[in-house]
Amino acid sequence: MKRHRSVWSLLTILMIFTAYLVFPFQMAHAANDNQLIYDEAGLLSQEDKSELNAMAHEYGAKRETDIIIFTSDNPEGRDVQEMTEDFYDEQAPGYDKAHGNAVILTLDLYHRDIYLAGFYKAKQYLDDGRLDKIREKITPDLTDGDYKLAFEKYIKTTYKYMGYKPDVNPDNIFFNIWFQLGGAVVIGGIVVGIMAYRSGGRVTVSGRTYEDASTSGVLDHQDRYIRTTTTKRKIEKNTGSGSGGGGTTKGGHSHSGSRGSF
Amino acid sequence: MPVIEYKCPNCGSGMVFDSATGMLSCPSCGRKDNIEQIPDPLKQQDFSEDNTQEYHCTSCGAVILTDPETSATTCSFCGSAVVLSDRLTGKLAPAMVIPFAVSKEEAVKAFKKWCRNGLLTPSGFMSADRIKGITGMYVPFWLYELHNHVEVHGHATKVRMYTSGDYEYTETQHFDIYRKIRLNYVKVPIDASEKMNDGLMDKLEPFPYERLKEFKSPYLAGYNAEKYSYDDEALFPRAKDKIREFIEAYIASTVSGYTAVSYTDKQIDTESKQADYCLLPVWMVHYDFRKSNYAFAMNGQTGKVVGKPPISKAKVAAWFAGIFGVSFLSLKLISWMMGGGFL
Ligand SMILES: [Zn+2]
Ligand SMILES: [Zn+2]
């Protein structure tokens, strides 16, 4: 009896664990049919588009956010921020509900402008500063015309940055897994090295051991002030190139934002 | 014949120095003599410079086999403690001695304990059951009294940073500094034996110098002793070298409150006021492990053990893995507390 009970409890734990692992992916699957890539400018092949769509679903589900890409030739020459806001109002995207959590990357091929906007949860986790960082990361690839690579970076970086609490620097070196691994290797090496070095005994005397304090001392000293030099440096204000910041759509949805050109 | 033995006035047996009581004691009848009060046979002996090449044991008559540096040993035939007096007189007369306080049994015990405490030593080594030999040895040292006259000139800066408006200001104050220091060191030991590893001997310090006694030959009875291979003049550069870092540290301690200091001129005149020839107590432990020979030295007063033990690769790997794991988790935890994801 007792043994059976423990086997059952073990199975239950395993089932909960499996469910925990599988469930988020199922949710992602359920939402898989809705479109996240709106490539009106036709920058991507059909194959790339579905690949990016699947990727955006997979990463977005883990952050409960729709990661959207919107490209347009923009023949009317509209403003890229306005385009993004209208897109949000009209398409009503959102992971949790219509007009819900979403981050939108808009490419305006007419002005070659770029705009990133975060709504709701994405607004909280992707403030203007983080969106600036994402934009700076992908702009070189966009300039080179390597759209697919830029969009992949956008999806992955969005996913990564939303994993950090708001208001911390997402590029903090402490968050880097290689820094953590390297740091641990260095600490381990130093500690074991010291242990090995000390295994043969170590010198435990200092000058104090042999100093005759009664006859030793400073006989004469001088600290003569000569001059003072001052240098000044202008404090860099965090004003990214052409950054516009966030705003509110006509439909009343406030968002964070970052604007630039490519 | 320049060989001295210490015969018990009661029973005629050979007496030896006893580290527990600090007296010359007879293992047969238990007689104990206070070394500081009995006359030293070394002083009474009036021997002529006869440049003997051979020493004979006064108990059994056998030839005593010694290295040219040995000044005290035991007869390899009958086990009597013998002191070779011509190697302890004249220029070779020690001024002072610190007798042993750790007995042979205590030394073996302390060594075994030290082996067990080795975190990286192979477990086979830790049982410490392969002690090949343990020898109580009075090692010749020079104790220097060194007077130093130090004069330094330098340039020092104090840096202050502040912001005002859109600018960050760095204000640097420059100073000319000068220090004149008298720095005296006493009883700085430098080992004078050619055989002994200098690094090993340096690690054995400190010896309790308050236990220094005027030299008398009975302290050596039952132990080995060596005469110096280098005189105090020859070792003066090494003594100067040894205190150099002490002096540097002292100078730095007198120049405080600055952001940075650079010395333009540093004059250190070291004068050897006195150098006393002393014998200091060291247990030498020879140890066999996996067909290799390891030599360790133990301070005969404090029991401090020095010497390179073998290192187990497996233990190094295990410790490294453990510390690596803990550090990695700690860094993860720091990252998590700073707001980063845990995975
Ligand atoms: Zn006796
Ligand atoms: Zn003999």
Tab-separated table of C-alpha atoms and ligand atoms in Angstrom, chain B residues 7-15 25-31, ligand 1:
chain	number	residue	atom	x	y	z
B	7	LYS	CA	77.907	11.615	30.541
B	8	CYS	CA	75.535	11.318	33.438
B	9	PRO	CA	77.439	12.019	36.676
B	10	ASN	CA	75.234	9.422	38.413
B	11	CYS	CA	75.197	6.433	36.093
B	12	GLY	CA	77.512	7.235	33.212
B	13	SER	CA	74.859	7.011	30.489
B	14	GLY	CA	74.732	9.574	27.665
B	15	MET	CA	72.439	12.481	28.510
B	25	SER	CA	68.300	14.688	31.161
B	26	CYS	CA	69.503	11.158	31.586
B	27	PRO	CA	67.230	8.539	29.961
B	28	SER	CA	68.554	5.837	32.294
B	29	CYS	CA	68.336	7.249	35.796
B	30	GLY	CA	66.197	10.307	35.188
B	31	ARG	CA	68.717	12.878	36.390
C	1	ZN	ZN	71.937	8.768	34.776
